[in-house]
Amino acid sequence: DWARNHSGDPEIEAAIQRGEDPGLGLVTKAYNYIHKYGHKSKLMAAAVRNKQDLFSLLGVDYVIAPLKILQSLKESITAPDEKYSYVRRLSPQSAANHNFTAEELTKWDQLSLASAMGPASTQLLAAGLEGYVNQANRVEELLDKIWPPPNV
């Protein structure tokens, strides 16, 4: 979503020109990097918008998908052979075969990564953290209403 509303990044614009979703491309690249080089990390994809996004991420370590998408999968009318023939798009084998450019293999530190990601890194991180703070405040408000229990 961020990439569609902000232009100027050549990699994002190239992905859009090819008809690819820049977010799905980023997840694929990150998955391949983590699994090709044996990092002890797992990748979680979020902000899945529809079934097609979900199918494009088959094989990612974790996915956060809205209940409505999971329900639509359950309610899909699909022949059994088609239902069980989906191809895993992300796998340790596909990661091992992925070729990264020398530029993509740059050793990153926090500053150089933020600089390379451009405004997306600061804007998305700030928005995400603000969302978590708001959620935590809401939970605290709810707990204030029920704690301590009246009979303690």
CSV table of N, CA and C in Angstrom, one decimal:
chain,number,residue,atom,x,y,z
A,1,ASP,N,0.8,-1.2,0.0
A,1,ASP,CA,0.0,0.0,0.0
A,1,ASP,C,0.9,1.3,0.0
A,2,TRP,N,1.9,1.2,0.8
A,2,TRP,CA,2.8,2.4,0.9
A,2,TRP,C,3.4,2.7,-0.5
A,3,ALA,N,3.9,1.6,-1.1
A,3,ALA,CA,4.6,1.8,-2.4
A,3,ALA,C,3.7,2.4,-3.5
A,4,ARG,N,2.4,2.0,-3.4
A,4,ARG,CA,1.4,2.6,-4.4
A,4,ARG,C,1.2,4.1,-4.2
A,5,ASN,N,1.4,4.6,-3.0
A,5,ASN,CA,1.1,6.0,-2.7
A,5,ASN,C,2.4,6.8,-2.7
A,6,HIS,N,3.5,6.2,-2.9
A,6,HIS,CA,4.8,7.0,-2.9
A,6,HIS,C,5.6,6.5,-4.1
A,7,SER,N,6.1,7.4,-4.9
A,7,SER,CA,6.9,7.1,-6.0
A,7,SER,C,8.3,7.5,-5.8
A,8,GLY,N,9.2,7.1,-6.7
A,8,GLY,CA,10.5,7.6,-6.7
A,8,GLY,C,11.5,6.5,-6.5
A,9,ASP,N,11.1,5.3,-5.9
A,9,ASP,CA,12.0,4.2,-5.7
A,9,ASP,C,12.1,3.4,-6.9
A,10,PRO,N,13.3,3.3,-7.6
A,10,PRO,CA,13.3,2.6,-8.9
A,10,PRO,C,12.9,1.1,-8.7
A,11,GLU,N,13.3,0.4,-7.6
A,11,GLU,CA,12.9,-1.0,-7.5
A,11,GLU,C,11.4,-1.2,-7.4
A,12,ILE,N,10.7,-0.3,-6.7
A,12,ILE,CA,9.3,-0.4,-6.5
A,12,ILE,C,8.6,-0.1,-7.9
A,13,GLU,N,9.1,1.0,-8.6
A,13,GLU,CA,8.5,1.3,-9.8
A,13,GLU,C,8.7,0.2,-10.9
A,14,ALA,N,9.9,-0.4,-10.8
A,14,ALA,CA,10.2,-1.6,-11.8
A,14,ALA,C,9.2,-2.7,-11.5
A,15,ALA,N,8.9,-3.0,-10.2
A,15,ALA,CA,8.0,-4.1,-9.8
A,15,ALA,C,6.6,-3.8,-10.3
A,16,ILE,N,6.2,-2.5,-10.2
A,16,ILE,CA,4.9,-2.1,-10.6
A,16,ILE,C,4.8,-2.2,-12.1
A,17,GLN,N,5.8,-1.8,-12.8
A,17,GLN,CA,5.9,-1.9,-14.3
A,17,GLN,C,5.7,-3.3,-14.8
A,18,ARG,N,6.3,-4.3,-14.0
A,18,ARG,CA,6.2,-5.7,-14.4
A,18,ARG,C,4.9,-6.3,-13.9
A,19,GLY,N,4.0,-5.5,-13.3
A,19,GLY,CA,2.8,-6.0,-12.8
A,19,GLY,C,2.8,-6.8,-11.5
A,20,GLU,N,3.9,-6.6,-10.8
A,20,GLU,CA,4.1,-7.3,-9.5
A,20,GLU,C,3.7,-6.4,-8.4
A,21,ASP,N,3.3,-7.0,-7.3
A,21,ASP,CA,3.0,-6.2,-6.1
A,21,ASP,C,4.4,-6.0,-5.4
A,22,PRO,N,4.8,-4.8,-5.1
A,22,PRO,CA,6.1,-4.6,-4.4
A,22,PRO,C,6.2,-5.2,-3.0
A,23,GLY,N,5.0,-5.2,-2.3
A,23,GLY,CA,5.0,-5.8,-1.0
A,23,GLY,C,5.3,-7.3,-1.1
A,24,LEU,N,4.6,-8.0,-2.0
A,24,LEU,CA,4.9,-9.5,-2.2
A,24,LEU,C,6.3,-9.7,-2.6
A,25,GLY,N,6.8,-8.8,-3.5
A,25,GLY,CA,8.2,-9.0,-3.9
A,25,GLY,C,9.2,-8.8,-2.8
A,26,LEU,N,8.9,-7.9,-1.9
A,26,LEU,CA,9.7,-7.7,-0.7
A,26,LEU,C,9.7,-8.9,0.2
A,27,VAL,N,8.5,-9.5,0.4
A,27,VAL,CA,8.4,-10.7,1.3
A,27,VAL,C,9.2,-11.8,0.6
A,28,THR,N,9.1,-12.0,-0.7
A,28,THR,CA,9.8,-13.1,-1.4
A,28,THR,C,11.3,-12.9,-1.2
A,29,LYS,N,11.8,-11.7,-1.5
A,29,LYS,CA,13.2,-11.4,-1.4
A,29,LYS,C,13.7,-11.7,0.0
A,30,ALA,N,13.0,-11.2,1.0
A,30,ALA,CA,13.4,-11.3,2.4
A,30,ALA,C,13.4,-12.8,2.8
A,31,TYR,N,12.4,-13.6,2.4
A,31,TYR,CA,12.3,-15.0,2.7
A,31,TYR,C,13.5,-15.7,2.1
A,32,ASN,N,13.8,-15.4,0.8
A,32,ASN,CA,14.9,-16.1,0.1
A,32,ASN,C,16.2,-15.7,0.8
A,33,TYR,N,16.4,-14.5,1.2
A,33,TYR,CA,17.6,-14.1,1.9
A,33,TYR,C,17.8,-14.8,3.2
A,34,ILE,N,16.8,-14.8,4.0
A,34,ILE,CA,16.8,-15.5,5.4
A,34,ILE,C,17.1,-17.0,5.2
A,35,HIS,N,16.4,-17.6,4.3
A,35,HIS,CA,16.6,-19.1,4.2
A,35,HIS,C,17.8,-19.5,3.4
A,36,LYS,N,18.2,-18.7,2.5
A,36,LYS,CA,19.4,-19.0,1.7
A,36,LYS,C,20.7,-19.0,2.6
A,37,TYR,N,20.8,-18.0,3.4
A,37,TYR,CA,22.0,-17.8,4.2
A,37,TYR,C,21.9,-18.3,5.6
A,38,GLY,N,20.8,-19.0,5.9
A,38,GLY,CA,20.7,-19.7,7.2
A,38,GLY,C,20.5,-18.9,8.4
A,39,HIS,N,19.9,-17.7,8.3
A,39,HIS,CA,19.7,-16.9,9.4
A,39,HIS,C,18.6,-17.5,10.3
A,40,LYS,N,18.8,-17.4,11.6
A,40,LYS,CA,17.9,-18.0,12.6
A,40,LYS,C,16.7,-17.0,12.8
A,41,SER,N,16.0,-16.7,11.7
A,41,SER,CA,14.9,-15.8,11.8
A,41,SER,C,13.8,-16.5,11.0
A,42,LYS,N,12.6,-16.0,11.3
A,42,LYS,CA,11.4,-16.5,10.6
A,42,LYS,C,10.7,-15.2,10.1
A,43,LEU,N,10.1,-15.3,9.0
A,43,LEU,CA,9.4,-14.2,8.3
A,43,LEU,C,7.9,-14.3,8.5
A,44,MET,N,7.3,-13.2,8.9
A,44,MET,CA,5.9,-13.1,9.1
A,44,MET,C,5.3,-12.1,8.1
A,45,ALA,N,4.4,-12.5,7.2
A,45,ALA,CA,3.8,-11.6,6.3
A,45,ALA,C,2.5,-11.2,6.9
A,46,ALA,N,2.2,-9.9,6.7
A,46,ALA,CA,0.9,-9.4,7.2
A,46,ALA,C,0.3,-8.5,6.2
A,47,ALA,N,-0.8,-7.9,6.5
A,47,ALA,CA,-1.6,-7.1,5.6
A,47,ALA,C,-2.0,-7.8,4.3
A,48,VAL,N,-2.3,-9.1,4.4
A,48,VAL,CA,-2.8,-9.9,3.3
A,48,VAL,C,-4.2,-9.4,3.0
A,49,ARG,N,-4.4,-9.0,1.7
A,49,ARG,CA,-5.7,-8.4,1.3
A,49,ARG,C,-6.7,-9.3,0.7
A,50,ASN,N,-6.2,-10.4,0.1
A,50,ASN,CA,-7.1,-11.3,-0.6
A,50,ASN,C,-6.5,-12.7,-0.7
A,51,LYS,N,-7.3,-13.6,-1.3
A,51,LYS,CA,-6.8,-15.0,-1.4
A,51,LYS,C,-5.6,-15.1,-2.3
A,52,GLN,N,-5.6,-14.2,-3.4
A,52,GLN,CA,-4.5,-14.3,-4.3
A,52,GLN,C,-3.2,-13.9,-3.6
A,53,ASP,N,-3.2,-12.9,-2.7
A,53,ASP,CA,-2.0,-12.6,-1.9
A,53,ASP,C,-1.6,-13.8,-1.1
A,54,LEU,N,-2.6,-14.4,-0.5
A,54,LEU,CA,-2.3,-15.6,0.4
A,54,LEU,C,-1.6,-16.7,-0.4
A,55,PHE,N,-2.1,-17.0,-1.6
A,55,PHE,CA,-1.5,-18.0,-2.5
A,55,PHE,C,-0.1,-17.6,-3.0
A,56,SER,N,0.1,-16.3,-3.2
A,56,SER,CA,1.4,-15.8,-3.6
A,56,SER,C,2.4,-16.0,-2.4
A,57,LEU,N,2.0,-16.1,-1.2
A,57,LEU,CA,2.9,-16.3,-0.1
A,57,LEU,C,3.0,-17.7,0.5
A,58,LEU,N,2.4,-18.7,-0.3
A,58,LEU,CA,2.5,-20.0,0.2
A,58,LEU,C,3.9,-20.4,0.5
A,59,GLY,N,4.2,-20.9,1.7
A,59,GLY,CA,5.5,-21.3,2.1
A,59,GLY,C,6.2,-20.3,3.1
A,60,VAL,N,5.7,-19.1,3.2
A,60,VAL,CA,6.3,-18.1,4.1
A,60,VAL,C,6.1,-18.7,5.5
A,61,ASP,N,7.0,-18.3,6.4
A,61,ASP,CA,7.0,-18.9,7.8
A,61,ASP,C,5.7,-18.7,8.6
A,62,TYR,N,5.2,-17.5,8.5
A,62,TYR,CA,4.0,-17.1,9.2
A,62,TYR,C,3.2,-16.1,8.4
A,63,VAL,N,1.9,-16.2,8.5
A,63,VAL,CA,1.0,-15.2,7.8
A,63,VAL,C,0.0,-14.7,8.8
A,64,ILE,N,-0.3,-13.4,8.8
A,64,ILE,CA,-1.4,-12.8,9.5
A,64,ILE,C,-2.4,-12.5,8.4
A,65,ALA,N,-3.6,-13.2,8.5
A,65,ALA,CA,-4.6,-13.0,7.5
A,65,ALA,C,-5.9,-12.7,8.2
A,66,PRO,N,-6.7,-11.8,7.7
A,66,PRO,CA,-8.0,-11.5,8.3
A,66,PRO,C,-8.9,-12.7,8.2
A,67,LEU,N,-9.8,-12.8,9.2
A,67,LEU,CA,-10.7,-13.9,9.3
A,67,LEU,C,-11.6,-14.0,8.0
A,68,LYS,N,-11.9,-12.9,7.4
A,68,LYS,CA,-12.8,-12.9,6.2
A,68,LYS,C,-12.1,-13.7,5.0
A,69,ILE,N,-10.8,-13.5,5.0
A,69,ILE,CA,-10.0,-14.2,3.9
A,69,ILE,C,-10.0,-15.7,4.2
A,70,LEU,N,-9.7,-16.1,5.5
A,70,LEU,CA,-9.7,-17.5,5.9
A,70,LEU,C,-11.1,-18.1,5.6
A,71,GLN,N,-12.2,-17.4,5.9
A,71,GLN,CA,-13.5,-17.9,5.7
A,71,GLN,C,-13.8,-18.1,4.2
A,72,SER,N,-13.3,-17.1,3.4
A,72,SER,CA,-13.5,-17.3,1.9
A,72,SER,C,-12.7,-18.5,1.4
A,73,LEU,N,-11.6,-18.9,2.0
A,73,LEU,CA,-10.9,-20.1,1.6
A,73,LEU,C,-11.8,-21.3,2.0
A,74,LYS,N,-12.3,-21.3,3.2
A,74,LYS,CA,-13.2,-22.4,3.6
A,74,LYS,C,-14.4,-22.5,2.7
A,75,GLU,N,-14.9,-21.4,2.3
A,75,GLU,CA,-16.2,-21.4,1.5
A,75,GLU,C,-15.9,-21.6,0.0
A,76,SER,N,-14.7,-21.6,-0.4
A,76,SER,CA,-14.4,-21.8,-1.8
A,76,SER,C,-14.9,-23.1,-2.3
A,77,ILE,N,-15.5,-23.1,-3.5
A,77,ILE,CA,-15.9,-24.3,-4.1
A,77,ILE,C,-14.8,-24.7,-5.1
A,78,THR,N,-14.0,-25.7,-4.8
A,78,THR,CA,-12.9,-26.1,-5.6
A,78,THR,C,-12.9,-27.6,-5.6
A,79,ALA,N,-12.6,-28.1,-6.8
A,79,ALA,CA,-12.4,-29.6,-6.9
A,79,ALA,C,-11.3,-30.1,-6.1
A,80,PRO,N,-11.4,-31.3,-5.4
A,80,PRO,CA,-10.4,-31.8,-4.6
A,80,PRO,C,-9.0,-31.8,-5.2
A,81,ASP,N,-8.9,-32.2,-6.5
A,81,ASP,CA,-7.5,-32.2,-7.1
A,81,ASP,C,-6.9,-30.8,-7.2
A,82,GLU,N,-7.8,-29.9,-7.5
A,82,GLU,CA,-7.3,-28.5,-7.6
A,82,GLU,C,-7.0,-27.9,-6.2
A,83,LYS,N,-7.8,-28.2,-5.3
A,83,LYS,CA,-7.7,-27.7,-3.9
A,83,LYS,C,-6.3,-28.1,-3.3
A,84,TYR,N,-5.9,-29.3,-3.6
A,84,TYR,CA,-4.6,-29.8,-3.0
A,84,TYR,C,-3.4,-29.7,-4.0
A,85,SER,N,-3.6,-29.0,-5.0
A,85,SER,CA,-2.5,-28.9,-6.0
A,85,SER,C,-1.8,-27.5,-6.0
A,86,TYR,N,-2.0,-26.7,-5.0
A,86,TYR,CA,-1.4,-25.4,-4.9
A,86,TYR,C,0.1,-25.6,-4.8
A,87,VAL,N,0.8,-24.7,-5.4
A,87,VAL,CA,2.3,-24.8,-5.4
A,87,VAL,C,2.9,-23.9,-4.4
A,88,ARG,N,3.8,-24.5,-3.5
A,88,ARG,CA,4.4,-23.6,-2.5
A,88,ARG,C,5.4,-22.7,-3.3
A,89,ARG,N,5.2,-21.4,-3.2
A,89,ARG,CA,6.0,-20.5,-3.9
A,89,ARG,C,7.3,-20.2,-3.2
A,90,LEU,N,7.3,-20.3,-1.9
A,90,LEU,CA,8.5,-20.0,-1.1
A,90,LEU,C,8.9,-21.2,-0.3
A,91,SER,N,10.2,-21.6,-0.6
A,91,SER,CA,10.7,-22.9,0.1
A,91,SER,C,12.2,-22.7,0.3
A,92,PRO,N,12.8,-23.5,1.2
A,92,PRO,CA,14.2,-23.5,1.3
A,92,PRO,C,14.9,-23.8,-0.1
A,93,GLN,N,14.3,-24.6,-0.9
A,93,GLN,CA,14.9,-24.9,-2.2
A,93,GLN,C,14.9,-23.7,-3.1
A,94,SER,N,13.7,-23.0,-3.1
A,94,SER,CA,13.7,-21.8,-4.0
A,94,SER,C,14.6,-20.7,-3.5
A,95,ALA,N,14.8,-20.7,-2.2
A,95,ALA,CA,15.7,-19.7,-1.6
A,95,ALA,C,17.1,-20.0,-2.0
A,96,ALA,N,17.5,-21.3,-1.9
A,96,ALA,CA,18.8,-21.7,-2.3
A,96,ALA,C,19.2,-21.4,-3.7
A,97,ASN,N,18.2,-21.4,-4.6
A,97,ASN,CA,18.4,-21.2,-6.0
A,97,ASN,C,18.3,-19.7,-6.4
A,98,HIS,N,17.9,-18.9,-5.4
A,98,HIS,CA,17.7,-17.4,-5.7
A,98,HIS,C,19.1,-16.8,-5.8
A,99,ASN,N,19.3,-16.0,-6.8
A,99,ASN,CA,20.6,-15.3,-7.0
A,99,ASN,C,20.4,-13.8,-6.6
A,100,PHE,N,21.2,-13.4,-5.7
A,100,PHE,CA,21.2,-12.0,-5.2
A,100,PHE,C,22.3,-11.2,-5.9
A,101,THR,N,22.0,-9.9,-6.2
A,101,THR,CA,23.1,-9.1,-6.8
A,101,THR,C,24.1,-8.7,-5.7
A,102,ALA,N,25.2,-8.2,-6.1
A,102,ALA,CA,26.2,-7.8,-5.1
A,102,ALA,C,25.7,-6.7,-4.3
A,103,GLU,N,24.9,-5.8,-4.9
A,103,GLU,CA,24.3,-4.7,-4.2
A,103,GLU,C,23.3,-5.2,-3.1
A,104,GLU,N,22.6,-6.2,-3.4
A,104,GLU,CA,21.6,-6.8,-2.4
A,104,GLU,C,22.3,-7.5,-1.3
A,105,LEU,N,23.6,-7.9,-1.5
A,105,LEU,CA,24.3,-8.6,-0.4
A,105,LEU,C,25.2,-7.6,0.4
A,106,THR,N,24.9,-6.3,0.3
A,106,THR,CA,25.6,-5.3,1.1
A,106,THR,C,25.4,-5.7,2.6
A,107,LYS,N,26.5,-5.5,3.4
A,107,LYS,CA,26.3,-5.6,4.9
A,107,LYS,C,25.6,-4.4,5.4
A,108,TRP,N,24.5,-4.6,6.0
A,108,TRP,CA,23.7,-3.5,6.5
A,108,TRP,C,23.9,-3.3,8.0
A,109,ASP,N,23.8,-2.0,8.3
A,109,ASP,CA,23.6,-1.6,9.7
A,109,ASP,C,22.3,-0.8,9.8
A,110,GLN,N,21.9,-0.4,10.9
A,110,GLN,CA,20.6,0.2,11.1
A,110,GLN,C,20.5,1.5,10.2
A,111,LEU,N,21.6,2.3,10.2
A,111,LEU,CA,21.5,3.5,9.5
A,111,LEU,C,21.5,3.3,8.0
A,112,SER,N,22.4,2.4,7.5
A,112,SER,CA,22.5,2.2,6.1
A,112,SER,C,21.2,1.5,5.5
A,113,LEU,N,20.6,0.7,6.3
A,113,LEU,CA,19.3,0.0,5.9
A,113,LEU,C,18.2,1.1,5.9
A,114,ALA,N,18.1,1.9,6.9
A,114,ALA,CA,17.1,3.0,6.9
A,114,ALA,C,17.3,3.9,5.7
A,115,SER,N,18.5,4.2,5.4
A,115,SER,CA,18.8,5.1,4.3
A,115,SER,C,18.5,4.5,3.0
A,116,ALA,N,18.8,3.2,2.8
A,116,ALA,CA,18.5,2.5,1.6
A,116,ALA,C,17.0,2.3,1.4
A,117,MET,N,16.2,2.1,2.5
A,117,MET,CA,14.8,1.9,2.4
A,117,MET,C,14.1,3.3,2.1
A,118,GLY,N,14.8,4.3,2.5
A,118,GLY,CA,14.2,5.7,2.2
A,118,GLY,C,13.1,6.0,3.2
A,119,PRO,N,12.1,6.8,2.8
A,119,PRO,CA,11.1,7.2,3.7
A,119,PRO,C,10.2,6.1,4.2
A,120,ALA,N,10.1,5.0,3.4
A,120,ALA,CA,9.3,3.9,3.9
A,120,ALA,C,9.7,3.4,5.3
A,121,SER,N,11.0,3.3,5.5
A,121,SER,CA,11.5,2.8,6.7
A,121,SER,C,11.0,3.6,7.9
A,122,THR,N,11.2,4.9,7.8
A,122,THR,CA,10.8,5.7,9.0
A,122,THR,C,9.3,5.9,9.1
A,123,GLN,N,8.6,6.1,8.0
A,123,GLN,CA,7.2,6.3,8.1
A,123,GLN,C,6.4,5.0,8.5
A,124,LEU,N,6.8,3.9,7.9
A,124,LEU,CA,6.1,2.6,8.3
A,124,LEU,C,6.4,2.2,9.7
A,125,LEU,N,7.7,2.4,10.1
A,125,LEU,CA,8.0,2.0,11.5
A,125,LEU,C,7.3,2.9,12.5
A,126,ALA,N,7.3,4.2,12.2
A,126,ALA,CA,6.6,5.1,13.1
A,126,ALA,C,5.1,4.8,13.2
A,127,ALA,N,4.5,4.5,12.1
A,127,ALA,CA,3.0,4.2,12.1
A,127,ALA,C,2.8,2.9,12.8
A,128,GLY,N,3.6,1.9,12.6
A,128,GLY,CA,3.5,0.6,13.3
A,128,GLY,C,3.6,0.7,14.8
A,129,LEU,N,4.7,1.5,15.2
A,129,LEU,CA,4.9,1.7,16.6
A,129,LEU,C,3.7,2.4,17.3
A,130,GLU,N,3.3,3.5,16.6
A,130,GLU,CA,2.1,4.2,17.1
A,130,GLU,C,0.9,3.4,17.2
A,131,GLY,N,0.7,2.5,16.3
A,131,GLY,CA,-0.4,1.5,16.4
A,131,GLY,C,-0.3,0.6,17.6
A,132,TYR,N,0.9,0.1,17.9
A,132,TYR,CA,1.1,-0.7,19.0
A,132,TYR,C,0.9,0.0,20.3
A,133,VAL,N,1.3,1.3,20.4
A,133,VAL,CA,1.2,2.1,21.6
A,133,VAL,C,-0.3,2.3,21.8
A,134,ASN,N,-1.1,2.6,20.7
A,134,ASN,CA,-2.5,2.9,20.9
A,134,ASN,C,-3.2,1.6,21.4
A,135,GLN,N,-2.8,0.5,20.8
A,135,GLN,CA,-3.4,-0.8,21.3
A,135,GLN,C,-3.1,-1.1,22.8
A,136,ALA,N,-1.9,-0.8,23.2
A,136,ALA,CA,-1.5,-1.0,24.6
A,136,ALA,C,-2.3,-0.1,25.5
A,137,ASN,N,-2.5,1.1,25.1
A,137,ASN,CA,-3.2,2.1,25.9
A,137,ASN,C,-4.7,1.6,26.0
A,138,ARG,N,-5.3,1.1,24.9
A,138,ARG,CA,-6.6,0.6,25.0
A,138,ARG,C,-6.7,-0.6,25.9
A,139,VAL,N,-5.8,-1.5,25.9
A,139,VAL,CA,-5.8,-2.6,26.8
A,139,VAL,C,-5.7,-2.2,28.3
A,140,GLU,N,-4.8,-1.2,28.5
A,140,GLU,CA,-4.6,-0.7,29.9
A,140,GLU,C,-5.9,0.0,30.3
A,141,GLU,N,-6.6,0.7,29.5
A,141,GLU,CA,-7.9,1.3,29.9
A,141,GLU,C,-8.9,0.2,30.2
A,142,LEU,N,-8.9,-0.8,29.4
A,142,LEU,CA,-9.9,-1.9,29.7
A,142,LEU,C,-9.5,-2.6,31.0
A,143,LEU,N,-8.3,-2.8,31.3
A,143,LEU,CA,-7.8,-3.5,32.5
A,143,LEU,C,-8.1,-2.6,33.7
A,144,ASP,N,-8.0,-1.3,33.6
A,144,ASP,CA,-8.3,-0.3,34.6
A,144,ASP,C,-9.8,-0.5,35.1
A,145,LYS,N,-10.6,-0.8,34.1
A,145,LYS,CA,-12.1,-0.9,34.4
A,145,LYS,C,-12.4,-2.2,35.2
A,146,ILE,N,-11.6,-3.2,35.0
A,146,ILE,CA,-11.9,-4.5,35.7
A,146,ILE,C,-10.9,-4.9,36.8
A,147,TRP,N,-9.9,-4.1,37.0
A,147,TRP,CA,-8.8,-4.5,38.0
A,147,TRP,C,-8.7,-3.4,39.0
A,148,PRO,N,-8.6,-3.6,40.3
A,148,PRO,CA,-8.7,-5.0,40.9
A,148,PRO,C,-10.1,-5.4,40.9
A,149,PRO,N,-10.3,-6.7,40.9
A,149,PRO,CA,-11.7,-7.2,41.0
A,149,PRO,C,-12.4,-6.7,42.3
A,150,PRO,N,-13.7,-6.5,42.2
A,150,PRO,CA,-14.4,-5.9,43.3
A,150,PRO,C,-14.4,-6.7,44.6
A,151,ASN,N,-14.2,-8.0,44.5
A,151,ASN,CA,-14.3,-8.8,45.7
A,151,ASN,C,-12.9,-9.2,46.3
A,152,VAL,N,-11.9,-8.5,45.9
A,152,VAL,CA,-10.6,-8.7,46.4
A,152,VAL,C,-10.2,-7.8,47.5
